[in-house]
PDB file of C-alpha atoms and ligand atoms in Angstrom:
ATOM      1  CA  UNK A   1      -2.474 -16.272  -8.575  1.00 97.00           C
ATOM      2  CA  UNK A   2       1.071 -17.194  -9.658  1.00 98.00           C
ATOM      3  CA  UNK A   3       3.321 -18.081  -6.526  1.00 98.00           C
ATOM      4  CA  UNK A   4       7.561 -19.031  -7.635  1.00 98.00           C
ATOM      5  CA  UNK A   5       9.246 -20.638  -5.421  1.00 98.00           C
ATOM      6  CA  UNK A   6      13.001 -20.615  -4.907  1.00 98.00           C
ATOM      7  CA  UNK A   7      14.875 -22.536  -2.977  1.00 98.00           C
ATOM      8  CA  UNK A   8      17.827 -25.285  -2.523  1.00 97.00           C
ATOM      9  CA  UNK A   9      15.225 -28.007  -1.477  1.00 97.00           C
ATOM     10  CA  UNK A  10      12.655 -27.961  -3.766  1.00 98.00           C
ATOM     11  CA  UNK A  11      11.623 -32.109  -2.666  1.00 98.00           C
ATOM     12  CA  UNK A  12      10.606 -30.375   0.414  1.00 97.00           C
ATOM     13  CA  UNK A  13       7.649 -28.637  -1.123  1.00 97.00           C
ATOM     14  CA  UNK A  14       6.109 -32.395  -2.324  1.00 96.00           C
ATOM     15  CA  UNK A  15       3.916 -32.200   0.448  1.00 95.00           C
ATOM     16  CA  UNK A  16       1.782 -29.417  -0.738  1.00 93.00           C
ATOM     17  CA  UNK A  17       0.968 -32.113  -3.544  1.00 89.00           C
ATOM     18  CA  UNK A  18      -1.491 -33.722  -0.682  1.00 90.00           C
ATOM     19  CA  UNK A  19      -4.968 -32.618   0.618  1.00 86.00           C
ATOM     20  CA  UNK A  20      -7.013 -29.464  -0.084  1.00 91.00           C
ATOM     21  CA  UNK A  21      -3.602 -27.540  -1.334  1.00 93.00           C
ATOM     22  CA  UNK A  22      -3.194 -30.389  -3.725  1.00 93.00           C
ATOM     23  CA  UNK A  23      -6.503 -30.590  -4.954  1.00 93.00           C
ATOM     24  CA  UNK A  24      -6.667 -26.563  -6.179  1.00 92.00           C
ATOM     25  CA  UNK A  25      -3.067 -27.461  -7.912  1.00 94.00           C
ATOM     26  CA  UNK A  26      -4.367 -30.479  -9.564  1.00 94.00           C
ATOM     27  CA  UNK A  27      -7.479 -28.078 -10.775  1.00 93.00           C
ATOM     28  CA  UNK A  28      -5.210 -24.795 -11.512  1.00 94.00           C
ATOM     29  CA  UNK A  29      -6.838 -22.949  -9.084  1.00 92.00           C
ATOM     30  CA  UNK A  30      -3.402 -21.091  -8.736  1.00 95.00           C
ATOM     31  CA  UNK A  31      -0.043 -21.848  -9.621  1.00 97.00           C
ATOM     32  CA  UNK A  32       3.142 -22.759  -7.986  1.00 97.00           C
ATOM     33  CA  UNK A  33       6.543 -23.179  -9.608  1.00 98.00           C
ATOM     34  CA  UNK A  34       9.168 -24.343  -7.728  1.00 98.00           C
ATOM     35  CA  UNK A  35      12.983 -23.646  -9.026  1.00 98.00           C
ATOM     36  CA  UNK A  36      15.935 -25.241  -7.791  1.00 98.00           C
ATOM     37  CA  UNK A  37      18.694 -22.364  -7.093  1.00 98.00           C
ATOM     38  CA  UNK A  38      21.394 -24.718  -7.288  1.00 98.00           C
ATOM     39  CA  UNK A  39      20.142 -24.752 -11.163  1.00 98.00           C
ATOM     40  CA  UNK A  40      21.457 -21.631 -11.717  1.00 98.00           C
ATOM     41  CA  UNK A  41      25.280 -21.413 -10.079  1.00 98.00           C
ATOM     42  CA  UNK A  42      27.394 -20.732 -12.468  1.00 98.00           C
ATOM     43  CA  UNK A  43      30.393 -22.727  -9.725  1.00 98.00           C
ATOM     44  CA  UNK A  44      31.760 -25.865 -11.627  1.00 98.00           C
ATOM     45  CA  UNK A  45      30.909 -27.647  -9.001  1.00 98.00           C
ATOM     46  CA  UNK A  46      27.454 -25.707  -8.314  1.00 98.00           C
ATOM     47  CA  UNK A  47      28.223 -24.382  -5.214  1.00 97.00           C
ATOM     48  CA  UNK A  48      25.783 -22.100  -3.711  1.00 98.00           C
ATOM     49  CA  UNK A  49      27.147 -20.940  -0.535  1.00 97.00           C
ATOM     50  CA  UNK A  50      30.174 -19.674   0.793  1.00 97.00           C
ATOM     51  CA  UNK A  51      32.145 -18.431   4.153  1.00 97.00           C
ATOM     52  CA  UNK A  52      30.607 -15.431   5.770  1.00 96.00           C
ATOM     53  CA  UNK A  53      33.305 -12.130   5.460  1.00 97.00           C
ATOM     54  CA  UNK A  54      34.635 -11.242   8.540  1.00 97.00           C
ATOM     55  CA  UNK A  55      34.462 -14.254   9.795  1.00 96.00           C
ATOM     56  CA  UNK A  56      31.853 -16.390  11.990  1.00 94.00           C
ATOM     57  CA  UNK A  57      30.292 -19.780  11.878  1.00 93.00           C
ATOM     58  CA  UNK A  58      28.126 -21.511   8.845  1.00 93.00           C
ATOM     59  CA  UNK A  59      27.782 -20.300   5.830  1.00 96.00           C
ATOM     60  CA  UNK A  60      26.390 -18.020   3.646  1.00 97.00           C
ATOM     61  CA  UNK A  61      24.352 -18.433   0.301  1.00 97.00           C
ATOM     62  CA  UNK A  62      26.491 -16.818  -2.227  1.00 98.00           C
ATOM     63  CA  UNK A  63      24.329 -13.971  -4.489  1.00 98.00           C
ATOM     64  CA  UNK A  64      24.886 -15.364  -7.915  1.00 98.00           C
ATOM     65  CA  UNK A  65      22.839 -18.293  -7.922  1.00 98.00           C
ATOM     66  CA  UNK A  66      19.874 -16.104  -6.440  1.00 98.00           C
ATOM     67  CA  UNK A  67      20.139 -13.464  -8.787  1.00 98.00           C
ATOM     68  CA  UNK A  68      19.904 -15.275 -11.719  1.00 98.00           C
ATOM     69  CA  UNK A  69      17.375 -17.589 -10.874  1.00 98.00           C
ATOM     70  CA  UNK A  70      15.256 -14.197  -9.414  1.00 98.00           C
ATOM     71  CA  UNK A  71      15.972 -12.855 -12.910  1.00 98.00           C
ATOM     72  CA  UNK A  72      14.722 -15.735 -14.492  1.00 98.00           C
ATOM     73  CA  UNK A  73      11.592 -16.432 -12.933  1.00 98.00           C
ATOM     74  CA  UNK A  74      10.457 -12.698 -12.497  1.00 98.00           C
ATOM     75  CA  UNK A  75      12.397 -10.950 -15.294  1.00 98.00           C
ATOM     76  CA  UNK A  76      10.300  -7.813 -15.430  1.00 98.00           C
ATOM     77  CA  UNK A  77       9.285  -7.227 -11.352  1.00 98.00           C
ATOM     78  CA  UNK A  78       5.832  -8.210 -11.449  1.00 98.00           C
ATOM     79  CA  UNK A  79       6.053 -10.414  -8.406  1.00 98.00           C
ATOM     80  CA  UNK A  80       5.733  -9.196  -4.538  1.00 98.00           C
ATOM     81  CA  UNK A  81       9.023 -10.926  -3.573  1.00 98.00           C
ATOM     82  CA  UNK A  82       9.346 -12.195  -0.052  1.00 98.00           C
ATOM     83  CA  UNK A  83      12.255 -13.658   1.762  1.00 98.00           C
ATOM     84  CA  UNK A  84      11.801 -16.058   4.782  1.00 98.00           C
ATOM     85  CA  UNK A  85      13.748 -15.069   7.628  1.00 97.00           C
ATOM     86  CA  UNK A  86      13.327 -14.810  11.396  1.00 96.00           C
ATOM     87  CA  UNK A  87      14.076 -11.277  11.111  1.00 96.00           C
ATOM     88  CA  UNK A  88      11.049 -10.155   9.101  1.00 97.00           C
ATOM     89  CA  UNK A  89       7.265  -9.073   9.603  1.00 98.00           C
ATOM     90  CA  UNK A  90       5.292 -11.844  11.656  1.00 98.00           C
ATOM     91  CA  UNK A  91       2.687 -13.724   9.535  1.00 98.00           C
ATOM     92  CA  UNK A  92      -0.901 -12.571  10.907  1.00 95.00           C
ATOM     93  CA  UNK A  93      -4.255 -13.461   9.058  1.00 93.00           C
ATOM     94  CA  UNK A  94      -4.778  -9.772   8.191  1.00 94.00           C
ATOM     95  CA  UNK A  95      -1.165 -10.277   6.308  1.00 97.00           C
ATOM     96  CA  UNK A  96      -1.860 -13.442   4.540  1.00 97.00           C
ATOM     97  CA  UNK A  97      -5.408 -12.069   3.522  1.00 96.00           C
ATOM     98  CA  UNK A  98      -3.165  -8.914   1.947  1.00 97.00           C
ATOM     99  CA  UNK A  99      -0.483 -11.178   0.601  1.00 98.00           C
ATOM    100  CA  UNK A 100      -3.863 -13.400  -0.911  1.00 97.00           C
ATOM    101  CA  UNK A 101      -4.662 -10.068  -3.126  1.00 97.00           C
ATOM    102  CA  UNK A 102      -1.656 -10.040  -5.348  1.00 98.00           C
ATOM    103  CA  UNK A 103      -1.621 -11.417  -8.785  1.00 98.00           C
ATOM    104  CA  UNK A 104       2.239 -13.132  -8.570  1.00 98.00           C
ATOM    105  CA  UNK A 105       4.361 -14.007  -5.692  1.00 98.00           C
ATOM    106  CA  UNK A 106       8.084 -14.674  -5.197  1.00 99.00           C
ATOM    107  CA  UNK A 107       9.394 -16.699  -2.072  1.00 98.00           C
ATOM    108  CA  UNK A 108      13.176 -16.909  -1.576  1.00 98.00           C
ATOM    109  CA  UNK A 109      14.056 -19.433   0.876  1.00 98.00           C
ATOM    110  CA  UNK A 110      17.219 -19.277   2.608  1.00 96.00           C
ATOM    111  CA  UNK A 111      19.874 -21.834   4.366  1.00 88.00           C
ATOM    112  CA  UNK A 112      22.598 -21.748   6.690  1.00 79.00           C
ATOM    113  CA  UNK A 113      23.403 -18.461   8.257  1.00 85.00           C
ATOM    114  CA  UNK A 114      21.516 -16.537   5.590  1.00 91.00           C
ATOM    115  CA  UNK A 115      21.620 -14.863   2.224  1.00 97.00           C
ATOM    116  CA  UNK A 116      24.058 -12.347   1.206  1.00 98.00           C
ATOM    117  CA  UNK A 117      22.546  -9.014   2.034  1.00 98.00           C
ATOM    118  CA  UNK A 118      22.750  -7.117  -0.913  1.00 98.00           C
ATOM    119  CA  UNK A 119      19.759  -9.860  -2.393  1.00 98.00           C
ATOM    120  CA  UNK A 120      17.840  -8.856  -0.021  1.00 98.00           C
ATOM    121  CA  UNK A 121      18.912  -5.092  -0.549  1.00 98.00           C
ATOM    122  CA  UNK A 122      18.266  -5.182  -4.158  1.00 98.00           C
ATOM    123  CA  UNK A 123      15.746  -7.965  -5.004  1.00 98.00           C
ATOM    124  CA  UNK A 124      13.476  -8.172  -2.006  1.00 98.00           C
ATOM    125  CA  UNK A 125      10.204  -6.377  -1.124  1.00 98.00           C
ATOM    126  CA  UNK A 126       9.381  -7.741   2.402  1.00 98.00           C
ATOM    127  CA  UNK A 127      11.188 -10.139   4.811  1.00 98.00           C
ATOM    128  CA  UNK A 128       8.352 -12.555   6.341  1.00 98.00           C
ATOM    129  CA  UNK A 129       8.850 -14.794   9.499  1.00 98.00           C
ATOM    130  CA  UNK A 130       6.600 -17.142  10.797  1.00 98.00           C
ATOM    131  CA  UNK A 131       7.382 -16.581  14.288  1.00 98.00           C
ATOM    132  CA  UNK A 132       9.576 -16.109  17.226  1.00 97.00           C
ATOM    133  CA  UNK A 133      11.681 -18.960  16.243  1.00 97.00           C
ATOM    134  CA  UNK A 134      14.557 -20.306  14.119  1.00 96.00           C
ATOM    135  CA  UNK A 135      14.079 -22.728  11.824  1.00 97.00           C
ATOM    136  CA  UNK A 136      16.991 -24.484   9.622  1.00 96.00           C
ATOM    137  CA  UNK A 137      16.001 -22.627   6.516  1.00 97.00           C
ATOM    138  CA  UNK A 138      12.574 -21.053   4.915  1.00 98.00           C
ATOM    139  CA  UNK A 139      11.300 -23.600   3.432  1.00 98.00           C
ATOM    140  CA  UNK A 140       8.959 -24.943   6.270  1.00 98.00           C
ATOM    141  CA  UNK A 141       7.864 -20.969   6.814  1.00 98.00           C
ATOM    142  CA  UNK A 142       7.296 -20.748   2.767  1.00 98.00           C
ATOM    143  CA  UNK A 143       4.980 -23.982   2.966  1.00 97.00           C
ATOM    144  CA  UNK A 144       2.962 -22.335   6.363  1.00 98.00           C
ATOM    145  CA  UNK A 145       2.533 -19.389   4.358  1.00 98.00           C
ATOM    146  CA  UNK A 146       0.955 -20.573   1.396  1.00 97.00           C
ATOM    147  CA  UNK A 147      -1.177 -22.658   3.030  1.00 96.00           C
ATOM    148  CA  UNK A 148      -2.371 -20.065   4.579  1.00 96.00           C
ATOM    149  CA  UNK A 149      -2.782 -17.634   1.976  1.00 96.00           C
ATOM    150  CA  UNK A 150      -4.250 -20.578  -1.194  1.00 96.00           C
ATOM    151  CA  UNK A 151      -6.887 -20.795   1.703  1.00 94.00           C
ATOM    152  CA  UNK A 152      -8.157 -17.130   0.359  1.00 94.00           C
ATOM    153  CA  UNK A 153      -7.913 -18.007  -3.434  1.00 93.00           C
ATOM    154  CA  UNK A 154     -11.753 -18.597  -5.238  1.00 92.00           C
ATOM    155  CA  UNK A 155     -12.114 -22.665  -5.425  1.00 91.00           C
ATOM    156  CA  UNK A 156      -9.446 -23.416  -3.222  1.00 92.00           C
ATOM    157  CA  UNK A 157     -11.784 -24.511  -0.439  1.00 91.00           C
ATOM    158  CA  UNK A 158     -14.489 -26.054  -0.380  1.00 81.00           C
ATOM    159  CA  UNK A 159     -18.075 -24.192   0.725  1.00 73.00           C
ATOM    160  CA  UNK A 160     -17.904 -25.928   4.020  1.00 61.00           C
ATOM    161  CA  UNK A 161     -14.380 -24.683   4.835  1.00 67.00           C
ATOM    162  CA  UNK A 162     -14.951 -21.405   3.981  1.00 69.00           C
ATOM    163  CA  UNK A 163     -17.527 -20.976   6.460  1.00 49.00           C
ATOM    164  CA  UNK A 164     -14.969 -21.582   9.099  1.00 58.00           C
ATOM    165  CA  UNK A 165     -12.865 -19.159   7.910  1.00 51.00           C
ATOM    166  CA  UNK A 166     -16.190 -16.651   8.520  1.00 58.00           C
ATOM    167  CA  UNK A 167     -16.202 -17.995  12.053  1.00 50.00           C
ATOM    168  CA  UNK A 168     -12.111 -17.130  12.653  1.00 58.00           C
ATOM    169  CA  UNK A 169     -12.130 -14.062  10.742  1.00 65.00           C
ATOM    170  CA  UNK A 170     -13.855 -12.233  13.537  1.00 80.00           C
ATOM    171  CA  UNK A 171     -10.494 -11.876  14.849  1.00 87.00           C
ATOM    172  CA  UNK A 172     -11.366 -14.576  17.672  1.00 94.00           C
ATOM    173  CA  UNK A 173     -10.657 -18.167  18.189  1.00 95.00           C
ATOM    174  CA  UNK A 174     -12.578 -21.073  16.740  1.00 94.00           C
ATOM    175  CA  UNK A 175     -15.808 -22.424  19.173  1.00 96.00           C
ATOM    176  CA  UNK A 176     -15.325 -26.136  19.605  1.00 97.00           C
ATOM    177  CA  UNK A 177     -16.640 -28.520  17.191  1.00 96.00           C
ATOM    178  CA  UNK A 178     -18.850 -31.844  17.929  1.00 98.00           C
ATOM    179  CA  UNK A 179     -19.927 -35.000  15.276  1.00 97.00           C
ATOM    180  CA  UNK A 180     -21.857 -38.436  16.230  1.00 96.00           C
ATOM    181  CA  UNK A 181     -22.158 -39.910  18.514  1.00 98.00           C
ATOM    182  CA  UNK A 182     -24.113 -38.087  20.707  1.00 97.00           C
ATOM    183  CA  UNK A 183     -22.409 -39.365  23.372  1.00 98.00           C
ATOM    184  CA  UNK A 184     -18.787 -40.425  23.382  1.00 98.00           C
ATOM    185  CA  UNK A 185     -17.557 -42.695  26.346  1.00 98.00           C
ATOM    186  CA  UNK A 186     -19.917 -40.887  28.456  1.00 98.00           C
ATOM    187  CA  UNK A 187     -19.210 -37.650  27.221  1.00 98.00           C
ATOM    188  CA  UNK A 188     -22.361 -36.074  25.890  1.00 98.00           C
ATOM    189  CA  UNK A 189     -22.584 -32.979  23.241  1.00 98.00           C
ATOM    190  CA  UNK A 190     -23.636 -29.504  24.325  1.00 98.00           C
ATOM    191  CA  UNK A 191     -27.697 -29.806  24.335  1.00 98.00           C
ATOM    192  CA  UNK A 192     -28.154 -26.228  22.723  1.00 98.00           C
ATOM    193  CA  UNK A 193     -26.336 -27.379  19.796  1.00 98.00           C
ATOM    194  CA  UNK A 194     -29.147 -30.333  19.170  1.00 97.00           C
ATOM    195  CA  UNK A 195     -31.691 -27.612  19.566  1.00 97.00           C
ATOM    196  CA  UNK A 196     -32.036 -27.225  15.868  1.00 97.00           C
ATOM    197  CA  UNK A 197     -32.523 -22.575  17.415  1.00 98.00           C
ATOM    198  CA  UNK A 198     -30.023 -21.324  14.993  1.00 98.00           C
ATOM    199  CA  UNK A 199     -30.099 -17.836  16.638  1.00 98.00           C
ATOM    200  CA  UNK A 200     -29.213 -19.915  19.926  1.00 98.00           C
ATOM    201  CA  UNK A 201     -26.564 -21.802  18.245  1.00 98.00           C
ATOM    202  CA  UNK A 202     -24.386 -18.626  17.004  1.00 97.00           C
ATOM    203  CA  UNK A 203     -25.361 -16.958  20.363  1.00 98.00           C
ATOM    204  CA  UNK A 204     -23.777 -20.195  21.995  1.00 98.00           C
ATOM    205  CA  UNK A 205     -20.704 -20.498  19.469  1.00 96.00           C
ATOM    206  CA  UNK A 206     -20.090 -16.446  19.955  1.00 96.00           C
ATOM    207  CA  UNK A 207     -19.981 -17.034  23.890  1.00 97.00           C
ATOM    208  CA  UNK A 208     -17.825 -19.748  23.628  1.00 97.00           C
ATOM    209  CA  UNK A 209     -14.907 -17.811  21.148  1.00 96.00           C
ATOM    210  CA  UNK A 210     -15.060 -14.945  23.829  1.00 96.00           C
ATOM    211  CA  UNK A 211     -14.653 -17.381  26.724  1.00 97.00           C
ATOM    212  CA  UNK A 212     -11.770 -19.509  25.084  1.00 97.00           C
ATOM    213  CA  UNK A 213     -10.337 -16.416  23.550  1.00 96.00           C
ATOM    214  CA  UNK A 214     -10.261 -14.174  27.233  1.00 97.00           C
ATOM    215  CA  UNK A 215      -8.702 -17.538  28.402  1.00 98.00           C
ATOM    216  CA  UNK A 216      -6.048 -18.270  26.032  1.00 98.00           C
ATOM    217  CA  UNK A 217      -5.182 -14.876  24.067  1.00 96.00           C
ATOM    218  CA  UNK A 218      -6.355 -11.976  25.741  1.00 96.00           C
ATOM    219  CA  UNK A 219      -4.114  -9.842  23.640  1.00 94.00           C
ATOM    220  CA  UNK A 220      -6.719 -10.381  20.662  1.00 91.00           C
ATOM    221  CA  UNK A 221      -9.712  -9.016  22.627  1.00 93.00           C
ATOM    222  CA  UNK A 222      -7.759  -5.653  23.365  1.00 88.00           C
ATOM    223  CA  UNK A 223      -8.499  -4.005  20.510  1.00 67.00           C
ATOM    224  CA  UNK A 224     -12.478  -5.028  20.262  1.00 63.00           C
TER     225      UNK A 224
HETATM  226  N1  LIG B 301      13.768 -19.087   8.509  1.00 58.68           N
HETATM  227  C1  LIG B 301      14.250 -19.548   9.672  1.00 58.68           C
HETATM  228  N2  LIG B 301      13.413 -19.315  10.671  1.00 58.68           N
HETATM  229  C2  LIG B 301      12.318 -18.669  10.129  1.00 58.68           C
HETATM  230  C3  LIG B 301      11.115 -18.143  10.656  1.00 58.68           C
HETATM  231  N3  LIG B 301      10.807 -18.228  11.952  1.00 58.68           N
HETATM  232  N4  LIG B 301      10.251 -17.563   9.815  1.00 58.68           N
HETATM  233  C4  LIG B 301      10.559 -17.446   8.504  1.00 58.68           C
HETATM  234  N5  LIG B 301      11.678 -17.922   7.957  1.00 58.68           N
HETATM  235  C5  LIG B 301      12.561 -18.517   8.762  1.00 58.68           C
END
């Protein structure tokens, strides 16, 4: 998979450089180009944003800059191009394992009040939003989202990861997890899981995902 990136703050997205996400980067296991917007205003000064029409506070991120760049990286529409905004679908692991299917994707990430609309008119595919929440621009809800979905690509994790993605994709929550010591400051593990019964075990693990799911997001159970 091919993933471009676009946005004014493209320092922000050093941190996928560390841990697993970092690791499949460093061994191509998909690949991620970020491009600075600002590279592309064609404003002497390389201004990218501008005061909304019709007045109102903050400002707006003028189409130019956008255009071009979205030109440049995906000249001949191959990508699934996504812009992160509070107003679009809400992320769910059935979407990220769809969005984890296609060959290229495009992120715009916008600032300030927003994007001119007629980007997201002509250039855009799907608006994606992370949740019911406002954050100061996308690039935080770009970084969540490819996380999530380089978590689906072949050699991204590693075979002891993946297995916990088995245990969430039932649609429930995770079971807790214990390591040594046995006992922690008088807190002792769950005896079945010593048992060495692996038929026990996943009976124990499946009780405890209904119990802490019913407790803390019934709303998943309705449909099972
Ligand atoms: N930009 C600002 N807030 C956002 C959100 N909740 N999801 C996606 N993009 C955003």
């Amino acid at each position: 998979m091919k993933i471009e990136v676009l946005t004014l703050f493209p320092n922000m997205f050093d941190s996928l450089k560390e841990s697993v996400i970092g690791k499949a980067l460093d061994k191509e296991k998909f690949i991620l180009n970020i491009t600075d917007i600002r590279d592309y205003s064609l404003d002497k000064h390389k201004k990218c944003d501008d005061y909304p029409f019709g007045g109102g506070s903050g400002m707006v991120m003028t189409p130019q800059p956008i255009f071009d760049a979205i030109r440049a990286v995906d000249p001949n529409r191959v990508c699934k191009r996504i812009f992160l905004s509070p107003k679009g679908k809400t992320l769910s692991q059935s979407l990220v394992e769809e969005l984890s299917k296609e060959d290229n994707l495009l992120f715009l990430c916008g600032h300030y009040e927003g994007v001119d609309q007629r980007i997201i008119d002509s250039e855009i595919d799907m608006e994606l939003s992370i949740g019911d929440y406002v954050l100061t621009g996308g690039e935080l809800a770009c970084m969540v989202t490819i996380d999530a979905v380089a978590r689906y690509i072949d050699g991204v994790l590693g075979s002891s990861e993946s297995t916990m993605e088995e245990s969430f994709s039932n649609g429930l929550l995770e079971y807790p997890q214990y390591t040594r010591p046995q006992n922690f400051n008088g807190m002792a593990v769950p005896e079945v899981l010593l048992s060495g019964n692996h038929k026990e075990i996943e009976k124990w693990r499946y009780n405890e995902q209904l119990k802490i799911t019913k407790d803390r997001r019934p709303d998943l159970l309705e449909d099972k």
